[in-house]
Amino acid sequence: MFFVDSADKGDQGMQNPGGYLNLPLFLFSYSMLPKAVKRRVHALKRLQVQCANIEAKFYEEIHELERKYAALYQPLLDKRRDIVTGTVEPTDEECEWHSDREDEEQLAAEVKEKAAIEDAKKEEAMPEEDPKGIPEFWLTIFKSVDMLSDMLQEHDEPILKHLKDIQVRFSEPGQPMSFTLEFHFEPNGYFNNAVLTKVYKMKSEPDASEPFSFEGPEIIDCEGCQIDWHKGKDVTVKTIKKKQKHKGRGTVRTVTKQVPNDSFFNFFNPIKESEFTLATDFEIGHFFRERIIPRAVLYFTGEALEDDESVSEQDEEGDDDDDDDEGDLDPKVSFYPALLFSSSLIFNLKNI
């Protein structure tokens, strides 16, 4: 903030104590306000703190509303899981999709006939195959989404083929605000857990020391779970061999020890060593909750990826002046504005 010395303005500043109102905005300084005006500004700040406290209660009710509607979504998401795992076979009516019919109508008659001939030849040459459910549904999503594929290692893939479902659970009324990501697995040869969990703890109250920084509920901490790995199957560690030489005798021996290994499953044992790692973890948890879980089929088909890329390109066009801020992640992620408006809608509102 710039300060203007009244001496620089000659006698005008002394003769016109209200003259600060005529200063350009970038030269205006709160310190130049008369004492009586500052006193009234203090009253406005007290009102602003009261507004922040009311806003915090508003977001607590939004959390309760989200929890209520999560219960309405759940039967549909359960049926999605049953179809993916092959537990339930959808009816012909449930499988109807208007775009399939529209695409067929757009094909030329000769192209359709040629395709039918080719399909018939393939069917004769290959044995009839009817895989159970939708194989590798979640693994396909992991490999398609950049944020998740960056975490994915080759040794994780066989394990994620056993992933049946991902669900989000919200804290009950009266409990501290939180949400839990649940990763449901079918029996497998890697670990005994049927469900792996990650809890994200939140708060919806202004910070007493910085009340004006409040922008909605924040993720303030996360907690993973213990994975009960089968012997020799823990992909989060690797065994290395190292030669050691005895100082006195000069003999050499080989020792083995386990060291951390890159793996998606480190997600369930979050490292809280820095604000950056926390911020990254919170961002991933938020992405699972807000995008992956509710729109899984669209990430499987790639349609959601196209939407995300479109919004990302628009954001990049509007953020050319903000390059200096890249990488400045806030470990306390406030996310409810994204709950009320989709990212594309937020962009459109900003550019009207």
C-alpha positions as a Markdown table, in Angstrom:
| # | Residue | x | y | z |
|---|---|---|---|---|
| 1 | Met | 0.0 | 0.0 | 0.0 |
| 2 | Phe | 1.3 | 3.5 | -0.9 |
| 3 | Phe | 1.3 | 6.4 | 1.6 |
| 4 | Val | 1.1 | 10.0 | 0.6 |
| 5 | Asp | 2.8 | 12.6 | 2.8 |
| 6 | Ser | 0.8 | 15.8 | 3.1 |
| 7 | Ala | 4.0 | 17.7 | 2.7 |
| 8 | Asp | 4.2 | 16.5 | -0.9 |
| 9 | Lys | 0.9 | 18.3 | -1.5 |
| 10 | Gly | 1.8 | 21.6 | 0.0 |
| 11 | Asp | -0.8 | 23.3 | 2.1 |
| 12 | Gln | -3.7 | 21.7 | 0.3 |
| 13 | Gly | -3.5 | 18.6 | 2.4 |
| 14 | Met | -3.6 | 20.6 | 5.6 |
| 15 | Gln | -6.5 | 22.9 | 4.4 |
| 16 | Asn | -8.6 | 20.0 | 3.1 |
| 17 | Pro | -8.6 | 17.3 | 5.8 |
| 18 | Gly | -11.2 | 15.4 | 3.7 |
| 19 | Gly | -9.0 | 15.7 | 0.7 |
| 20 | Tyr | -7.9 | 12.0 | 1.1 |
| 21 | Leu | -11.2 | 11.1 | -0.5 |
| 22 | Asn | -10.0 | 12.7 | -3.8 |
| 23 | Leu | -6.7 | 10.7 | -3.9 |
| 24 | Pro | -6.4 | 7.9 | -6.5 |
| 25 | Leu | -7.4 | 4.6 | -5.1 |
| 26 | Phe | -3.8 | 3.1 | -5.2 |
| 27 | Leu | -2.6 | 6.1 | -3.1 |
| 28 | Phe | -5.4 | 5.8 | -0.5 |
| 29 | Ser | -4.2 | 4.7 | 3.0 |
| 30 | Tyr | -6.3 | 3.5 | 5.9 |
| 31 | Ser | -3.8 | 5.2 | 8.2 |
| 32 | Met | -4.8 | 8.6 | 6.8 |
| 33 | Leu | -8.4 | 8.3 | 7.9 |
| 34 | Pro | -9.5 | 10.7 | 10.7 |
| 35 | Lys | -9.9 | 9.1 | 14.1 |
| 36 | Ala | -13.7 | 9.4 | 14.0 |
| 37 | Val | -13.9 | 7.6 | 10.6 |
| 38 | Lys | -11.6 | 4.8 | 11.8 |
| 39 | Arg | -13.8 | 4.3 | 14.8 |
| 40 | Arg | -16.8 | 3.7 | 12.5 |
| 41 | Val | -14.7 | 1.4 | 10.3 |
| 42 | His | -14.0 | -0.7 | 13.4 |
| 43 | Ala | -17.7 | -1.0 | 13.9 |
| 44 | Leu | -18.1 | -2.3 | 10.3 |
| 45 | Lys | -15.4 | -4.8 | 11.0 |
| 46 | Arg | -17.3 | -6.1 | 14.0 |
| 47 | Leu | -20.3 | -6.5 | 11.8 |
| 48 | Gln | -18.2 | -8.3 | 9.2 |
| 49 | Val | -17.1 | -10.9 | 11.8 |
| 50 | Gln | -20.8 | -11.5 | 12.7 |
| 51 | Cys | -21.5 | -12.0 | 9.0 |
| 52 | Ala | -18.7 | -14.6 | 8.9 |
| 53 | Asn | -20.1 | -16.5 | 11.8 |
| 54 | Ile | -23.5 | -16.6 | 10.2 |
| 55 | Glu | -21.9 | -17.8 | 6.9 |
| 56 | Ala | -20.2 | -20.6 | 8.9 |
| 57 | Lys | -23.6 | -21.7 | 10.1 |
| 58 | Phe | -24.9 | -21.5 | 6.5 |
| 59 | Tyr | -22.3 | -23.9 | 5.3 |
| 60 | Glu | -23.0 | -26.3 | 8.2 |
| 61 | Glu | -26.6 | -26.5 | 7.0 |
| 62 | Ile | -25.3 | -27.1 | 3.4 |
| 63 | His | -23.3 | -30.0 | 4.8 |
| 64 | Glu | -26.4 | -31.4 | 6.3 |
| 65 | Leu | -28.3 | -30.9 | 3.1 |
| 66 | Glu | -25.6 | -32.7 | 1.2 |
| 67 | Arg | -25.7 | -35.6 | 3.6 |
| 68 | Lys | -29.5 | -35.8 | 3.2 |
| 69 | Tyr | -29.2 | -36.0 | -0.6 |
| 70 | Ala | -26.3 | -38.5 | -0.5 |
| 71 | Ala | -28.8 | -40.9 | 1.0 |
| 72 | Leu | -31.1 | -40.4 | -2.0 |
| 73 | Tyr | -28.2 | -41.0 | -4.4 |
| 74 | Gln | -27.0 | -44.1 | -2.7 |
| 75 | Pro | -29.5 | -46.6 | -4.1 |
| 76 | Leu | -28.5 | -45.5 | -7.6 |
| 77 | Leu | -24.8 | -45.7 | -6.8 |
| 78 | Asp | -25.4 | -49.2 | -5.3 |
| 79 | Lys | -27.0 | -50.3 | -8.5 |
| 80 | Arg | -24.1 | -48.9 | -10.5 |
| 81 | Arg | -21.8 | -51.0 | -8.3 |
| 82 | Asp | -23.9 | -54.1 | -8.9 |
| 83 | Ile | -23.8 | -53.6 | -12.7 |
| 84 | Val | -20.1 | -53.0 | -12.7 |
| 85 | Thr | -19.4 | -56.1 | -10.7 |
| 86 | Gly | -21.8 | -58.3 | -12.6 |
| 87 | Thr | -24.0 | -58.9 | -9.6 |
| 88 | Val | -27.0 | -57.6 | -11.5 |
| 89 | Glu | -27.7 | -57.7 | -15.3 |
| 90 | Pro | -29.6 | -54.6 | -16.4 |
| 91 | Thr | -32.8 | -55.1 | -18.5 |
| 92 | Asp | -33.0 | -54.2 | -22.1 |
| 93 | Glu | -35.1 | -51.1 | -21.2 |
| 94 | Glu | -32.4 | -50.0 | -18.7 |
| 95 | Cys | -29.8 | -50.4 | -21.4 |
| 96 | Glu | -31.5 | -48.2 | -24.0 |
| 97 | Trp | -29.6 | -45.0 | -24.7 |
| 98 | His | -30.9 | -42.4 | -27.2 |
| 99 | Ser | -27.5 | -41.5 | -28.6 |
| 100 | Asp | -26.9 | -45.1 | -29.8 |
| 101 | Arg | -30.0 | -44.8 | -31.9 |
| 102 | Glu | -29.1 | -41.4 | -33.2 |
| 103 | Asp | -25.7 | -42.5 | -34.2 |
| 104 | Glu | -27.1 | -45.5 | -36.1 |
| 105 | Glu | -29.5 | -43.3 | -38.0 |
| 106 | Gln | -26.7 | -41.1 | -39.1 |
| 107 | Leu | -24.7 | -44.0 | -40.7 |
| 108 | Ala | -25.1 | -44.5 | -44.4 |
| 109 | Ala | -26.9 | -47.8 | -45.3 |
| 110 | Glu | -23.9 | -49.1 | -47.1 |
| 111 | Val | -21.5 | -48.4 | -44.2 |
| 112 | Lys | -23.9 | -50.2 | -41.8 |
| 113 | Glu | -24.1 | -53.2 | -44.1 |
| 114 | Lys | -20.3 | -53.4 | -44.5 |
| 115 | Ala | -19.9 | -53.1 | -40.7 |
| 116 | Ala | -22.4 | -55.9 | -40.2 |
| 117 | Ile | -20.5 | -58.2 | -42.6 |
| 118 | Glu | -17.2 | -57.5 | -40.8 |
| 119 | Asp | -18.8 | -58.1 | -37.4 |
| 120 | Ala | -20.2 | -61.4 | -38.6 |
| 121 | Lys | -16.8 | -62.5 | -39.8 |
| 122 | Lys | -15.2 | -61.6 | -36.4 |
| 123 | Glu | -17.9 | -63.5 | -34.5 |
| 124 | Glu | -17.3 | -66.6 | -36.6 |
| 125 | Ala | -13.6 | -66.4 | -36.0 |
| 126 | Met | -13.7 | -65.7 | -32.3 |
| 127 | Pro | -15.5 | -67.6 | -29.5 |
| 128 | Glu | -18.4 | -65.9 | -28.0 |
| 129 | Glu | -17.3 | -63.8 | -25.0 |
| 130 | Asp | -19.5 | -62.3 | -22.3 |
| 131 | Pro | -17.3 | -60.9 | -19.5 |
| 132 | Lys | -18.8 | -60.4 | -16.1 |
| 133 | Gly | -20.0 | -56.9 | -15.4 |
| 134 | Ile | -17.7 | -54.1 | -16.7 |
| 135 | Pro | -14.1 | -55.4 | -16.3 |
| 136 | Glu | -11.5 | -53.0 | -14.9 |
| 137 | Phe | -14.1 | -50.2 | -14.6 |
| 138 | Trp | -12.3 | -48.3 | -11.8 |
| 139 | Leu | -8.8 | -49.1 | -13.0 |
| 140 | Thr | -9.7 | -47.6 | -16.4 |
| 141 | Ile | -10.8 | -44.4 | -14.7 |
| 142 | Phe | -7.5 | -44.3 | -12.7 |
| 143 | Lys | -5.5 | -44.7 | -15.8 |
| 144 | Ser | -7.5 | -42.1 | -17.7 |
| 145 | Val | -7.4 | -39.2 | -15.2 |
| 146 | Asp | -4.1 | -37.4 | -15.0 |
| 147 | Met | -4.4 | -36.7 | -11.2 |
| 148 | Leu | -4.8 | -40.4 | -10.5 |
| 149 | Ser | -2.6 | -41.9 | -13.1 |
| 150 | Asp | 0.3 | -39.8 | -11.7 |
| 151 | Met | -0.1 | -41.8 | -8.5 |
| 152 | Leu | -0.6 | -45.1 | -10.2 |
| 153 | Gln | 2.3 | -47.6 | -10.5 |
| 154 | Glu | 2.4 | -50.7 | -12.6 |
| 155 | His | 2.4 | -52.9 | -9.5 |
| 156 | Asp | -0.8 | -51.2 | -8.3 |
| 157 | Glu | -2.8 | -52.2 | -11.4 |
| 158 | Pro | -3.4 | -55.9 | -10.5 |
| 159 | Ile | -4.7 | -54.8 | -7.1 |
| 160 | Leu | -7.0 | -52.1 | -8.5 |
| 161 | Lys | -8.6 | -54.7 | -10.8 |
| 162 | His | -10.3 | -56.0 | -7.6 |
| 163 | Leu | -11.7 | -52.6 | -6.7 |
| 164 | Lys | -15.5 | -52.9 | -6.7 |
| 165 | Asp | -16.7 | -49.4 | -5.7 |
| 166 | Ile | -15.7 | -46.1 | -4.3 |
| 167 | Gln | -18.2 | -44.4 | -1.9 |
| 168 | Val | -18.3 | -41.2 | 0.1 |
| 169 | Arg | -19.8 | -41.1 | 3.6 |
| 170 | Phe | -20.6 | -37.9 | 5.5 |
| 171 | Ser | -20.4 | -37.3 | 9.3 |
| 172 | Glu | -23.6 | -37.7 | 11.2 |
| 173 | Pro | -25.5 | -34.8 | 12.8 |
| 174 | Gly | -23.8 | -33.5 | 16.0 |
| 175 | Gln | -20.4 | -35.0 | 14.9 |
| 176 | Pro | -17.5 | -32.8 | 13.7 |
| 177 | Met | -17.8 | -32.1 | 10.0 |
| 178 | Ser | -16.0 | -34.7 | 7.9 |
| 179 | Phe | -16.3 | -37.0 | 4.9 |
| 180 | Thr | -14.9 | -40.5 | 4.4 |
| 181 | Leu | -13.8 | -42.1 | 1.1 |
| 182 | Glu | -14.4 | -45.8 | 1.1 |
| 183 | Phe | -12.7 | -48.1 | -1.4 |
| 184 | His | -14.5 | -51.4 | -1.5 |
| 185 | Phe | -12.5 | -54.5 | -2.7 |
| 186 | Glu | -13.5 | -58.0 | -3.6 |
| 187 | Pro | -11.4 | -60.8 | -1.9 |
| 188 | Asn | -7.9 | -60.7 | -3.3 |
| 189 | Gly | -4.4 | -62.1 | -2.8 |
| 190 | Tyr | -2.9 | -58.8 | -1.7 |
| 191 | Phe | -4.6 | -57.7 | 1.6 |
| 192 | Asn | -7.4 | -58.8 | 3.9 |
| 193 | Asn | -9.2 | -55.5 | 4.1 |
| 194 | Ala | -12.6 | -55.5 | 2.4 |
| 195 | Val | -12.7 | -51.7 | 2.7 |
| 196 | Leu | -9.9 | -49.1 | 2.7 |
| 197 | Thr | -10.8 | -45.7 | 4.1 |
| 198 | Lys | -9.6 | -42.1 | 4.1 |
| 199 | Val | -11.2 | -39.6 | 6.4 |
| 200 | Tyr | -11.1 | -35.9 | 5.7 |
| 201 | Lys | -11.8 | -33.6 | 8.7 |
| 202 | Met | -13.3 | -30.2 | 8.2 |
| 203 | Lys | -14.1 | -27.1 | 10.1 |
| 204 | Ser | -16.7 | -24.4 | 9.4 |
| 205 | Glu | -15.8 | -21.5 | 11.6 |
| 206 | Pro | -13.8 | -18.3 | 11.1 |
| 207 | Asp | -10.3 | -18.3 | 12.5 |
| 208 | Ala | -10.2 | -16.1 | 15.6 |
| 209 | Ser | -6.9 | -14.5 | 14.5 |
| 210 | Glu | -8.0 | -14.1 | 10.8 |
| 211 | Pro | -11.8 | -14.0 | 10.7 |
| 212 | Phe | -11.9 | -12.2 | 7.4 |
| 213 | Ser | -10.1 | -15.0 | 5.6 |
| 214 | Phe | -13.1 | -17.3 | 6.0 |
| 215 | Glu | -14.4 | -18.6 | 2.7 |
| 216 | Gly | -16.4 | -21.7 | 3.7 |
| 217 | Pro | -15.6 | -25.1 | 5.3 |
| 218 | Glu | -12.0 | -26.1 | 5.0 |
| 219 | Ile | -10.3 | -29.5 | 5.0 |
| 220 | Ile | -7.9 | -29.3 | 7.9 |
| 221 | Asp | -6.6 | -32.8 | 8.3 |
| 222 | Cys | -6.9 | -36.3 | 6.9 |
| 223 | Glu | -6.5 | -39.8 | 8.3 |
| 224 | Gly | -5.9 | -43.0 | 6.4 |
| 225 | Cys | -6.2 | -46.7 | 7.5 |
| 226 | Gln | -3.9 | -49.6 | 8.2 |
| 227 | Ile | -3.7 | -52.0 | 5.3 |
| 228 | Asp | -3.4 | -55.7 | 6.4 |
| 229 | Trp | -1.1 | -56.9 | 3.6 |
| 230 | His | -0.5 | -60.5 | 2.9 |
| 231 | Lys | 3.1 | -61.5 | 3.4 |
| 232 | Gly | 5.4 | -60.3 | 0.6 |
| 233 | Lys | 2.5 | -58.4 | -1.1 |
| 234 | Asp | 2.9 | -54.9 | 0.3 |
| 235 | Val | 3.6 | -52.7 | -2.7 |
| 236 | Thr | 4.2 | -49.6 | -0.6 |
| 237 | Val | 7.6 | -50.9 | 0.4 |
| 238 | Lys | 10.4 | -52.6 | -1.5 |
| 239 | Thr | 13.4 | -54.7 | -0.4 |
| 240 | Ile | 16.8 | -53.5 | -1.3 |
| 241 | Lys | 20.2 | -55.2 | -0.8 |
| 242 | Lys | 23.2 | -53.3 | 0.3 |
| 243 | Lys | 26.8 | -54.4 | 0.8 |
| 244 | Gln | 28.5 | -53.4 | 4.1 |
| 245 | Lys | 32.2 | -53.7 | 4.8 |
| 246 | His | 33.4 | -54.4 | 8.4 |
| 247 | Lys | 35.8 | -51.7 | 9.5 |
| 248 | Gly | 38.1 | -54.0 | 11.4 |
| 249 | Arg | 38.1 | -57.3 | 9.6 |
| 250 | Gly | 37.5 | -55.9 | 6.1 |
| 251 | Thr | 34.9 | -58.6 | 5.4 |
| 252 | Val | 31.9 | -57.7 | 3.3 |
| 253 | Arg | 28.4 | -58.8 | 4.0 |
| 254 | Thr | 25.1 | -58.2 | 2.2 |
| 255 | Val | 22.2 | -56.8 | 4.2 |
| 256 | Thr | 18.6 | -56.3 | 3.1 |
| 257 | Lys | 16.2 | -53.7 | 4.3 |
| 258 | Gln | 12.8 | -52.3 | 3.3 |
| 259 | Val | 12.4 | -48.8 | 2.0 |
| 260 | Pro | 9.3 | -46.8 | 0.9 |
| 261 | Asn | 8.1 | -47.5 | -2.6 |
| 262 | Asp | 5.9 | -45.3 | -4.9 |
| 263 | Ser | 2.4 | -46.6 | -4.9 |
| 264 | Phe | -1.2 | -45.4 | -5.1 |
| 265 | Phe | -1.8 | -47.2 | -1.8 |
| 266 | Asn | 0.4 | -44.6 | 0.0 |
| 267 | Phe | -2.8 | -42.6 | -0.3 |
| 268 | Phe | -4.0 | -44.4 | 2.8 |
| 269 | Asn | -0.9 | -43.5 | 4.8 |
| 270 | Pro | -0.7 | -39.7 | 4.2 |
| 271 | Ile | 2.6 | -38.0 | 4.8 |
| 272 | Lys | 2.1 | -34.8 | 6.6 |
| 273 | Glu | 5.6 | -33.5 | 6.3 |
| 274 | Ser | 4.8 | -30.2 | 4.5 |
| 275 | Glu | 1.9 | -27.9 | 3.6 |
| 276 | Phe | 2.4 | -28.9 | -0.1 |
| 277 | Thr | 1.9 | -32.6 | 0.5 |
| 278 | Leu | -1.1 | -31.9 | 2.6 |
| 279 | Ala | -2.6 | -29.6 | 0.0 |
| 280 | Thr | -2.1 | -32.2 | -2.8 |
| 281 | Asp | -3.7 | -34.8 | -0.6 |
| 282 | Phe | -6.7 | -32.6 | 0.1 |
| 283 | Glu | -7.1 | -31.8 | -3.6 |
| 284 | Ile | -7.1 | -35.5 | -4.5 |
| 285 | Gly | -9.7 | -36.3 | -1.8 |
| 286 | His | -11.9 | -33.4 | -3.0 |
| 287 | Phe | -11.6 | -34.6 | -6.6 |
| 288 | Phe | -12.7 | -38.1 | -5.6 |
| 289 | Arg | -15.7 | -36.7 | -3.7 |
| 290 | Glu | -16.9 | -34.1 | -6.2 |
| 291 | Arg | -16.0 | -35.6 | -9.6 |
| 292 | Ile | -14.9 | -39.2 | -9.7 |
| 293 | Ile | -17.6 | -40.8 | -7.4 |
| 294 | Pro | -20.7 | -39.0 | -8.8 |
| 295 | Arg | -19.6 | -39.1 | -12.5 |
| 296 | Ala | -17.7 | -42.3 | -12.7 |
| 297 | Val | -19.3 | -43.7 | -15.9 |
| 298 | Leu | -18.4 | -40.4 | -17.7 |
| 299 | Tyr | -14.8 | -40.7 | -16.7 |
| 300 | Phe | -14.8 | -44.3 | -17.8 |
| 301 | Thr | -16.1 | -43.3 | -21.3 |
| 302 | Gly | -13.9 | -40.2 | -21.4 |
| 303 | Glu | -16.8 | -37.7 | -21.7 |
| 304 | Ala | -16.0 | -36.1 | -18.4 |
| 305 | Leu | -12.3 | -35.8 | -19.4 |
| 306 | Glu | -13.4 | -33.7 | -22.4 |
| 307 | Asp | -15.5 | -31.5 | -20.1 |
| 308 | Asp | -12.6 | -31.1 | -17.7 |
| 309 | Glu | -10.2 | -30.2 | -20.5 |
| 310 | Ser | -12.6 | -27.7 | -21.9 |
| 311 | Val | -13.0 | -25.9 | -18.5 |
| 312 | Ser | -9.2 | -26.1 | -17.9 |
| 313 | Glu | -8.5 | -24.4 | -21.3 |
| 314 | Gln | -10.9 | -21.7 | -20.5 |
| 315 | Asp | -9.4 | -21.2 | -17.0 |
| 316 | Glu | -5.9 | -21.0 | -18.6 |
| 317 | Glu | -7.0 | -18.3 | -20.9 |
| 318 | Gly | -8.4 | -16.3 | -18.0 |
| 319 | Asp | -5.4 | -16.9 | -15.7 |
| 320 | Asp | -2.6 | -15.5 | -17.9 |
| 321 | Asp | -2.0 | -12.8 | -15.3 |
| 322 | Asp | -1.7 | -15.2 | -12.4 |
| 323 | Asp | 1.3 | -17.2 | -13.5 |
| 324 | Asp | 3.3 | -16.0 | -10.5 |
| 325 | Asp | 0.9 | -17.7 | -8.2 |
| 326 | Glu | 1.3 | -21.2 | -9.6 |
| 327 | Gly | 2.3 | -23.8 | -7.1 |
| 328 | Asp | 1.0 | -21.8 | -4.1 |
| 329 | Leu | -1.3 | -24.4 | -2.7 |
| 330 | Asp | -3.2 | -23.7 | 0.4 |
| 331 | Pro | -3.3 | -26.8 | 2.7 |
| 332 | Lys | -6.6 | -25.8 | 4.0 |
| 333 | Val | -8.9 | -26.4 | 1.0 |
| 334 | Ser | -12.2 | -24.6 | 1.0 |
| 335 | Phe | -14.6 | -26.3 | -1.4 |
| 336 | Tyr | -18.3 | -25.6 | -0.8 |
| 337 | Pro | -18.5 | -22.9 | -3.5 |
| 338 | Ala | -17.7 | -25.7 | -5.9 |
| 339 | Leu | -20.5 | -27.7 | -4.4 |
| 340 | Leu | -23.1 | -25.0 | -5.1 |
| 341 | Phe | -21.9 | -24.2 | -8.6 |
| 342 | Ser | -20.2 | -26.4 | -11.1 |
| 343 | Ser | -16.7 | -25.3 | -12.2 |
| 344 | Ser | -18.0 | -24.6 | -15.7 |
| 345 | Leu | -20.8 | -22.4 | -14.3 |
| 346 | Ile | -18.4 | -20.5 | -12.1 |
| 347 | Phe | -16.3 | -19.8 | -15.2 |
| 348 | Asn | -19.3 | -18.6 | -17.2 |
| 349 | Leu | -20.5 | -16.3 | -14.3 |
| 350 | Lys | -17.0 | -14.8 | -14.1 |
| 351 | Asn | -17.0 | -14.1 | -17.8 |
| 352 | Ile | -20.5 | -12.6 | -18.3 |
